[in-house]
Structures are given as structure tokens and as C-alpha cells.
Amino acid sequence: MKKIILTGDRPTGNLHIGHYVGSIANRLKLQNEGDFDKFYIMIADTQALTDNANKVDKVKNNIVQVALDYLAAGIDPKKVNIFIQSQVPELAEIMMYFMNLVTVSRVNRNPTVKEELKQRDFSNSIPVGFMCYPISQAADILAFNANCIPVGDDQLPMIEQAREIAKSFNNTYGKEILVYPEALLSNNKACVRLVGTDGKIKMSKSAGNCIYLKDEPEEIKQKIMNAYTDPNHIKVSDPGKVEGNVVFTYLDVFCKEEHFARFLPEYKNLDELKAHYKKGGLGDVKIKLFLNEIMQEFLRPIRERRKELEKNIDEIYKMLFENSKKASEVAHGTLEKMKDAMGINYHKFLS
Ligand code: TRP
């Protein structure tokens, strides 16, 4: 069977290191392994509008921002089709047929949507489009016969609903047209949801606790120097806590043994550093400056590549439009098959 990978992001802000470790790193790995027939990354602008109807500018402006972040991080547009959801109008038509196969109670039951409703302040004005975005996402996936969907675990209910819809379509119209997708979870659990610099919740734009891939060196340093550590570790001599300490959480993710030789030769490895911190006698400034060196080294090439790419925004849009056109052709093929199965390809009635 062909392996078709599809995944996506809503363009509501720049990508940060939480995105990098949670999804981009995994995408880079898949891209470089090359074990696929097609690999799509969708910039889900239509989905972003389901809760941003009055913030079209934000969504619109972030399309190219997200594309720049992908490319700067190393996504290779020769290997991966990066496209814009709204530029594939077939997806909306496919969704329309799917909506008749999903009950209102099923829509209300989707755990991810329920969780997102809690986080958003819709009060009594929940847009229908928002409630139906899992159906739209099923269209995104099924239109491309994608069978491998690399996502975080919060997206599992979406993949499950897409499978249900595929099954329902195939059963209702008597043909095995649609392919059943499977989620591909990143196997590095520690990375799936990177905590923000405030240590409270995952990195998120609204919480203002992100280190962005595009941040300038001074911003990175300032964010690290202000990061949450252990509030009871007041004097250098105090014993410190490593758990829940953002600096150590990030070191767990980004620090390699070779960093010690270059940036902190008094210690051999992270275990030794942690032991000293726990015992007391190791100050926050020292561990923060160490983390800063590591993050600066990690983010520098990404930022520099981004600056080069920013010089030619037209090229980025051209790439996105060409890819969207190709994606549209594929989605068109699926839509035609669906309509054949449904018996609604009316133009075929002409002899
Ligand atoms: N819902 C996903 C998110 O919020 C984005 C997305 C849209 C997506 N369409 C998709 C992910 C299709 C995987 C497959 O992150």
C-alpha cells in the first residue's frame, strides 16, 4: 500500500520551540527517512477561521509566516507539498457530503472540540463552523487518501472521527472509495507538549510564554533569564528542585553531552548538573546562561535561513500556490470518485 502522509497547522501565529519539538522534529525525521509516496503539510487557514471569523487579517498574515517557519526549520518543499487549505476548494465540497453522515450528537461529543470550547470564550455564540471543523478535517485527510497522520495526542479524536466518516461513506455508497487514516504519534513523549517559559502550561501565543523560532538573540536570552525555575531556590547555596523547573525541562530536551565540553566544562553531563543543583551551591544564572548558549546555537541557523527566505516572499507564495494547485487536482480525483459512488455525477447522464 502507498504511504501518504498528511498533517497540518492552523496559521494563527509563528511557530515556537514547542512546535519544533512537538511536531516539526518528527516531520523532519519522516522527510529525511523518505519512506513515503506523498507527504503533505497543510496550512489550515479555513480551519483557523472557524474561531477567528473576525480576525481574517491575523490568519491571512500568518500563512506566509508559518510557511517561512517550516522552510527555515528545514522542511524541504521539493520533498513535501506545503499547501493552503482554502486554495483547495474541493475540500469544502467534500465536507458538504460528509456533513450528512455525521449526527449533531456526534459533533457535540468530540473530546477535543469540547476541550477547546472550554478554553474559548464563545459563551452562547458558538459558530456552527467551529463545531464542524472535525468534519472539515476529515475532508482534509480523506481527500488525499492519506493513511499516516503525524499529530499530537490531542488530535486523536479527529483521526477517529475521520475514520468513522470514511467508513460511513464507504458503507452508505457501497464502495471502498475512502482510505482509513491512522494517527502517527511522536514516540518522544517528553517533547509532545513543551511547557512554556512560565512553567505553567504548554507554550502558547496567548499565554505569552513562547520562544519563537524567529526570535532574535537578545529576545531568546531575555526569555531564558526570566524563565521559571524553583521559587524556593533563593540563595545559590539553597537546594533546588529540578522537577517543574523550566530550565531543566528544556535542558532535558535540547542538551547533548557535547554541549558540556564547549559551554560548561566543569560538568560532565546533565545528571551531574542536576545533582549539584539539587544539593545546593549552583545558581540559576549559571544554568540559564548554559541553556542560553544551547538555544542560541540551535536557533541561529533557523533564524538566518528565515532571513534569507524573507527576502523573497513572492517565491514562497508561488510555491504555496503551485502546491495548492497540485493538491487540488488530487482532491478533485477523490471528489469525482465520491460523486460516482453516490451517483450524482449528473454530467455523465448525457449520452
Ligand atoms: N487541527 C490541527 C491542529 O489544530 C490542524 C489540522 C488541520 C490538521 N487539518 C489537519 C492536522 C489534517 C492533521 C491533519 O493542530
Short mmCIF file of C-alpha atoms and ligand atoms in Angstrom, two decimals:
data_model
loop_
_atom_site.label_atom_id
_atom_site.label_comp_id
_atom_site.label_asym_id
_atom_site.label_seq_id
_atom_site.Cartn_x
_atom_site.Cartn_y
_atom_site.Cartn_z
CA MET A 1 0.00 0.00 0.00
CA LYS A 2 1.13 3.52 -0.73
CA LYS A 3 2.13 5.57 2.25
CA ILE A 4 0.60 9.01 2.12
CA ILE A 5 1.44 11.35 4.97
CA LEU A 6 -0.67 14.40 5.71
CA THR A 7 -0.55 16.81 8.59
CA GLY A 8 -1.22 20.47 9.20
CA ASP A 9 -1.25 23.54 11.37
CA ARG A 10 -3.61 26.45 11.85
CA PRO A 11 -1.91 29.68 10.83
CA THR A 12 -2.64 31.72 13.93
CA GLY A 13 0.90 32.64 14.94
CA ASN A 14 4.58 31.99 14.41
CA LEU A 15 5.94 28.60 15.28
CA HIS A 16 7.85 28.24 18.54
CA ILE A 17 10.20 25.69 20.04
CA GLY A 18 7.16 23.81 21.40
CA HIS A 19 6.01 23.26 17.82
CA TYR A 20 9.53 22.28 16.88
CA VAL A 21 9.88 19.51 19.42
CA GLY A 22 6.20 18.51 19.30
CA SER A 23 5.78 18.18 15.55
CA ILE A 24 8.42 19.74 13.29
CA ALA A 25 11.22 17.46 14.51
CA ASN A 26 9.08 14.43 13.73
CA ARG A 27 8.21 15.79 10.29
CA LEU A 28 11.88 16.39 9.54
CA LYS A 29 12.64 12.83 10.55
CA LEU A 30 9.89 11.48 8.28
CA GLN A 31 11.01 13.74 5.46
CA ASN A 32 14.62 12.63 5.74
CA GLU A 33 13.80 8.94 6.05
CA GLY A 34 11.97 9.30 2.74
CA ASP A 35 9.72 6.30 3.35
CA PHE A 36 6.54 7.67 1.76
CA ASP A 37 4.86 8.12 -1.59
CA LYS A 38 3.43 11.55 -0.84
CA PHE A 39 3.90 13.94 2.04
CA TYR A 40 1.56 16.90 2.50
CA ILE A 41 1.65 19.66 5.09
CA MET A 42 -1.48 21.75 5.04
CA ILE A 43 -1.67 25.31 6.30
CA ALA A 44 -5.20 25.11 7.68
CA ASP A 45 -6.42 28.66 7.17
CA THR A 46 -10.07 27.67 6.72
CA GLN A 47 -9.95 25.76 9.97
CA ALA A 48 -8.28 28.72 11.70
CA LEU A 49 -11.20 30.89 10.58
CA THR A 50 -13.70 28.68 12.41
CA ASP A 51 -12.84 30.56 15.58
CA ASN A 52 -11.34 33.68 14.02
CA ALA A 53 -14.09 34.88 11.71
CA ASN A 54 -13.46 38.48 12.72
CA LYS A 55 -9.67 38.12 12.63
CA VAL A 56 -9.15 37.33 8.97
CA ASP A 57 -6.02 39.51 8.84
CA LYS A 58 -4.35 37.51 11.56
CA VAL A 59 -4.99 34.24 9.74
CA LYS A 60 -4.09 35.67 6.35
CA ASN A 61 -0.80 37.17 7.52
CA ASN A 62 0.24 34.05 9.34
CA ILE A 63 0.01 31.80 6.27
CA VAL A 64 3.32 33.01 4.93
CA GLN A 65 4.77 33.25 8.44
CA VAL A 66 4.09 29.59 9.08
CA ALA A 67 5.45 28.67 5.64
CA LEU A 68 8.65 30.63 6.41
CA ASP A 69 8.96 28.86 9.75
CA TYR A 70 8.58 25.44 8.09
CA LEU A 71 11.20 26.15 5.46
CA ALA A 72 13.58 27.80 7.93
CA ALA A 73 13.28 24.76 10.19
CA GLY A 74 14.30 22.51 7.31
CA ILE A 75 11.11 21.29 5.67
CA ASP A 76 12.11 20.74 2.05
CA PRO A 77 9.46 21.88 -0.42
CA LYS A 78 10.91 19.51 -3.01
CA LYS A 79 10.02 16.56 -0.82
CA VAL A 80 6.93 17.85 0.94
CA ASN A 81 3.89 19.51 -0.58
CA ILE A 82 3.12 22.53 1.61
CA PHE A 83 -0.26 23.92 0.57
CA ILE A 84 -3.02 26.25 1.73
CA GLN A 85 -6.34 24.67 2.72
CA SER A 86 -8.56 27.42 1.31
CA GLN A 87 -6.87 27.12 -2.08
CA VAL A 88 -8.24 23.59 -2.43
CA PRO A 89 -11.96 24.33 -2.79
CA GLU A 90 -12.75 20.64 -3.32
CA LEU A 91 -12.25 20.20 0.42
CA ALA A 92 -15.31 22.31 1.14
CA GLU A 93 -17.42 20.31 -1.29
CA ILE A 94 -16.25 17.00 0.17
CA MET A 95 -17.09 18.29 3.65
CA MET A 96 -20.60 19.12 2.47
CA TYR A 97 -21.29 15.47 1.62
CA PHE A 98 -19.67 14.31 4.85
CA MET A 99 -21.89 16.57 6.95
CA ASN A 100 -24.88 14.40 6.04
CA LEU A 101 -23.16 11.36 7.50
CA VAL A 102 -22.46 12.82 10.93
CA THR A 103 -25.07 13.39 13.62
CA VAL A 104 -25.33 16.53 15.71
CA SER A 105 -24.81 14.48 18.87
CA ARG A 106 -21.59 13.02 17.43
CA VAL A 107 -20.30 16.50 16.70
CA ASN A 108 -21.11 17.57 20.25
CA ARG A 109 -19.24 14.59 21.65
CA ASN A 110 -15.80 15.19 20.13
CA PRO A 111 -13.48 15.48 23.17
CA THR A 112 -11.01 17.86 21.53
CA VAL A 113 -13.78 20.23 20.48
CA LYS A 114 -15.27 20.06 23.99
CA GLU A 115 -11.90 20.95 25.49
CA GLU A 116 -11.39 23.80 23.04
CA LEU A 117 -14.85 25.15 23.80
CA LYS A 118 -13.83 25.42 27.44
CA GLN A 119 -10.72 27.38 26.51
CA ARG A 120 -12.54 29.77 24.21
CA ASP A 121 -14.97 32.40 25.19
CA PHE A 122 -17.86 31.78 22.79
CA SER A 123 -20.49 31.93 25.56
CA ASN A 124 -23.75 31.31 23.70
CA SER A 125 -22.40 32.13 20.27
CA ILE A 126 -20.57 29.01 19.16
CA PRO A 127 -20.10 29.12 15.39
CA VAL A 128 -21.51 26.08 13.56
CA GLY A 129 -18.28 26.07 11.54
CA PHE A 130 -16.29 25.56 14.71
CA MET A 131 -18.43 22.62 15.82
CA CYS A 132 -18.00 21.08 12.38
CA TYR A 133 -14.28 21.55 11.96
CA PRO A 134 -13.61 17.86 12.69
CA ILE A 135 -15.73 17.07 9.62
CA SER A 136 -13.71 19.57 7.63
CA GLN A 137 -10.53 17.97 8.94
CA ALA A 138 -11.83 14.56 7.86
CA ALA A 139 -12.18 16.02 4.37
CA ASP A 140 -8.59 17.32 4.55
CA ILE A 141 -7.34 13.86 5.32
CA LEU A 142 -9.63 11.69 3.19
CA ALA A 143 -9.35 13.87 0.07
CA PHE A 144 -5.70 12.87 -0.23
CA ASN A 145 -6.12 9.18 0.67
CA ALA A 146 -3.75 9.95 3.49
CA ASN A 147 -3.15 6.93 5.69
CA CYS A 148 -0.46 8.29 8.01
CA ILE A 149 -1.28 11.37 10.06
CA PRO A 150 1.54 12.57 12.34
CA VAL A 151 -0.14 14.51 15.14
CA GLY A 152 -0.13 15.15 18.86
CA ASP A 153 -2.44 13.07 21.04
CA ASP A 154 -4.95 15.95 21.26
CA GLN A 155 -5.73 15.20 17.61
CA LEU A 156 -6.59 11.52 18.11
CA PRO A 157 -10.35 12.21 18.29
CA MET A 158 -10.07 13.94 14.90
CA ILE A 159 -8.44 10.96 13.27
CA GLU A 160 -11.00 8.66 14.85
CA GLN A 161 -13.83 10.78 13.52
CA ALA A 162 -12.23 10.82 10.06
CA ARG A 163 -12.09 7.02 10.11
CA GLU A 164 -15.75 6.86 11.11
CA ILE A 165 -16.69 9.19 8.29
CA ALA A 166 -14.67 7.15 5.77
CA LYS A 167 -16.42 4.02 6.95
CA SER A 168 -19.82 5.61 6.87
CA PHE A 169 -19.25 6.93 3.34
CA ASN A 170 -17.98 3.59 2.06
CA ASN A 171 -20.90 1.73 3.68
CA THR A 172 -23.56 4.17 2.59
CA TYR A 173 -22.47 4.34 -1.03
CA GLY A 174 -21.36 0.71 -1.31
CA LYS A 175 -17.82 1.21 -2.48
CA GLU A 176 -14.44 1.18 -0.75
CA ILE A 177 -13.51 4.63 -2.01
CA LEU A 178 -12.10 6.32 1.05
CA VAL A 179 -8.96 5.17 2.83
CA TYR A 180 -8.88 4.72 6.62
CA PRO A 181 -6.29 7.02 8.18
CA GLU A 182 -4.06 6.16 11.14
CA ALA A 183 -2.50 8.64 13.55
CA LEU A 184 1.24 8.57 13.94
CA LEU A 185 2.15 9.74 17.44
CA SER A 186 5.60 11.05 18.13
CA ASN A 187 7.39 8.48 20.28
CA ASN A 188 9.18 11.11 22.33
CA LYS A 189 6.55 11.75 24.99
CA ALA A 190 8.58 14.44 26.82
CA CYS A 191 8.52 16.55 23.68
CA VAL A 192 4.87 16.35 22.79
CA ARG A 193 3.84 19.31 24.87
CA LEU A 194 6.69 21.55 25.83
CA VAL A 195 5.93 23.70 28.84
CA GLY A 196 6.10 27.50 28.43
CA THR A 197 8.83 29.68 29.92
CA ASP A 198 6.46 30.48 32.81
CA GLY A 199 6.32 26.77 33.70
CA LYS A 200 2.53 26.86 33.94
CA ILE A 201 1.09 25.40 30.78
CA LYS A 202 2.18 24.39 27.34
CA MET A 203 3.75 27.03 25.17
CA SER A 204 1.05 29.16 23.65
CA LYS A 205 0.89 32.51 22.00
CA SER A 206 -1.95 33.74 24.20
CA ALA A 207 -0.04 32.89 27.38
CA GLY A 208 2.97 34.89 26.14
CA ASN A 209 5.34 32.14 27.27
CA CYS A 210 6.91 31.15 23.93
CA ILE A 211 10.35 31.15 22.47
CA TYR A 212 9.76 31.56 18.74
CA LEU A 213 11.89 30.04 16.02
CA LYS A 214 12.35 33.54 14.64
CA ASP A 215 13.32 35.24 17.93
CA GLU A 216 16.40 37.46 17.91
CA PRO A 217 19.34 36.51 20.17
CA GLU A 218 18.50 39.17 22.79
CA GLU A 219 14.87 38.02 22.98
CA ILE A 220 15.91 34.42 23.45
CA LYS A 221 18.34 35.36 26.20
CA GLN A 222 15.84 37.59 27.96
CA LYS A 223 13.15 34.89 27.90
CA ILE A 224 15.55 32.32 29.28
CA MET A 225 16.85 34.64 32.01
CA ASN A 226 13.21 35.24 33.08
CA ALA A 227 12.18 31.59 32.89
CA TYR A 228 10.52 29.91 35.85
CA THR A 229 12.85 27.76 37.94
CA ASP A 230 12.30 26.84 41.58
CA PRO A 231 10.76 29.67 43.62
CA ASN A 232 12.28 28.25 46.82
CA HIS A 233 15.78 28.27 45.40
CA ILE A 234 16.60 31.75 46.61
CA LYS A 235 20.24 31.68 47.60
CA VAL A 236 22.83 29.87 45.50
CA SER A 237 23.50 27.60 48.47
CA ASP A 238 19.84 26.53 48.73
CA PRO A 239 18.97 23.07 47.44
CA GLY A 240 16.95 23.38 44.23
CA LYS A 241 14.19 21.40 42.57
CA VAL A 242 14.70 20.03 39.09
CA GLU A 243 11.14 18.81 38.52
CA GLY A 244 8.88 21.54 37.19
CA ASN A 245 11.96 23.72 36.67
CA VAL A 246 11.69 25.07 33.14
CA VAL A 247 15.44 25.37 32.64
CA PHE A 248 15.94 21.69 33.37
CA THR A 249 12.89 20.71 31.34
CA TYR A 250 14.40 22.47 28.31
CA LEU A 251 17.84 21.04 29.03
CA ASP A 252 16.30 17.56 29.07
CA VAL A 253 15.03 18.22 25.57
CA PHE A 254 17.82 20.24 23.95
CA CYS A 255 21.05 19.49 25.84
CA LYS A 256 23.52 16.97 24.45
CA GLU A 257 26.58 15.74 26.24
CA GLU A 258 28.90 17.58 23.83
CA HIS A 259 27.43 20.90 24.98
CA PHE A 260 29.15 20.48 28.33
CA ALA A 261 32.63 20.33 26.84
CA ARG A 262 32.01 23.56 24.97
CA PHE A 263 29.84 25.63 27.29
CA LEU A 264 30.14 24.23 30.81
CA PRO A 265 33.27 22.08 31.11
CA GLU A 266 33.08 21.87 34.92
CA TYR A 267 30.35 19.28 34.48
CA LYS A 268 30.42 16.04 32.53
CA ASN A 269 26.72 15.66 31.84
CA LEU A 270 23.20 16.67 32.77
CA ASP A 271 22.96 14.18 35.62
CA GLU A 272 25.96 15.78 37.31
CA LEU A 273 24.49 19.26 36.81
CA LYS A 274 21.14 18.20 38.25
CA ALA A 275 22.77 16.53 41.23
CA HIS A 276 24.66 19.70 42.08
CA TYR A 277 21.52 21.84 41.71
CA LYS A 278 19.56 19.53 43.99
CA LYS A 279 22.28 19.50 46.59
CA GLY A 280 22.64 23.30 46.60
CA GLY A 281 25.51 25.54 45.55
CA LEU A 282 24.50 26.00 41.91
CA GLY A 283 22.85 29.27 40.95
CA ASP A 284 20.04 29.83 38.45
CA VAL A 285 22.10 32.32 36.45
CA LYS A 286 24.66 29.67 35.62
CA ILE A 287 22.17 27.11 34.39
CA LYS A 288 20.27 29.77 32.47
CA LEU A 289 23.41 31.00 30.72
CA PHE A 290 24.20 27.41 29.80
CA LEU A 291 20.72 26.86 28.38
CA ASN A 292 21.03 30.17 26.55
CA GLU A 293 24.20 29.00 24.76
CA ILE A 294 22.44 25.81 23.66
CA MET A 295 19.30 27.57 22.45
CA GLN A 296 21.26 30.27 20.65
CA GLU A 297 23.22 27.61 18.79
CA PHE A 298 20.04 25.70 17.93
CA LEU A 299 18.04 28.72 16.76
CA ARG A 300 20.77 30.67 14.93
CA PRO A 301 20.74 28.66 11.67
CA ILE A 302 16.93 28.62 11.63
CA ARG A 303 16.74 32.39 12.06
CA GLU A 304 19.43 33.01 9.45
CA ARG A 305 17.76 30.77 6.89
CA ARG A 306 14.50 32.56 7.60
CA LYS A 307 16.06 35.96 6.95
CA GLU A 308 17.28 34.75 3.56
CA LEU A 309 13.83 33.37 2.70
CA GLU A 310 12.12 36.57 3.82
CA LYS A 311 13.91 38.44 1.05
CA ASN A 312 11.78 36.68 -1.49
CA ILE A 313 8.24 36.37 -0.16
CA ASP A 314 6.89 36.10 -3.71
CA GLU A 315 8.77 32.84 -4.14
CA ILE A 316 7.11 31.47 -1.02
CA TYR A 317 3.64 32.40 -2.25
CA LYS A 318 4.43 30.94 -5.66
CA MET A 319 5.49 27.67 -4.07
CA LEU A 320 2.32 27.60 -1.93
CA PHE A 321 0.03 28.31 -4.90
CA GLU A 322 1.70 25.75 -7.16
CA ASN A 323 1.46 23.13 -4.45
CA SER A 324 -2.14 24.03 -3.70
CA LYS A 325 -2.93 23.52 -7.37
CA LYS A 326 -1.39 20.06 -7.31
CA ALA A 327 -3.26 19.26 -4.10
CA SER A 328 -6.45 20.48 -5.69
CA GLU A 329 -6.02 18.05 -8.59
CA VAL A 330 -5.64 15.15 -6.18
CA ALA A 331 -8.67 16.23 -4.15
CA HIS A 332 -10.63 16.62 -7.37
CA GLY A 333 -9.90 12.98 -8.23
CA THR A 334 -11.26 11.83 -4.88
CA LEU A 335 -14.32 14.04 -5.19
CA GLU A 336 -15.10 12.60 -8.63
CA LYS A 337 -14.86 9.06 -7.26
CA MET A 338 -17.13 10.01 -4.39
CA LYS A 339 -19.71 11.51 -6.71
CA ASP A 340 -19.56 8.46 -8.94
CA ALA A 341 -20.22 6.24 -5.94
CA MET A 342 -23.07 8.48 -4.86
CA GLY A 343 -24.49 8.55 -8.38
CA ILE A 344 -24.54 12.31 -8.57
CA ASN A 345 -22.13 12.90 -11.42
CA TYR A 346 -25.01 14.31 -13.43
CA HIS A 347 -22.92 15.23 -16.44
CA LYS A 348 -22.43 11.52 -17.02
CA PHE A 349 -26.20 11.22 -17.68
CA LEU A 350 -25.63 12.74 -21.13
CA SER A 351 -25.05 10.09 -23.72
N1 TRP B 1 -6.40 20.53 13.84
C1 TRP B 1 -4.97 20.57 13.64
C2 TRP B 1 -4.37 21.40 14.78
O1 TRP B 1 -5.05 22.21 15.36
C3 TRP B 1 -4.57 21.16 12.31
C4 TRP B 1 -5.05 20.36 11.13
C5 TRP B 1 -5.96 20.76 10.21
C6 TRP B 1 -4.66 19.04 10.78
N2 TRP B 1 -6.17 19.79 9.28
C7 TRP B 1 -5.38 18.72 9.59
C8 TRP B 1 -3.79 18.09 11.33
C9 TRP B 1 -5.26 17.47 8.97
C10 TRP B 1 -3.67 16.86 10.70
C11 TRP B 1 -4.42 16.54 9.54
O2 TRP B 1 -3.20 21.25 15.05
#
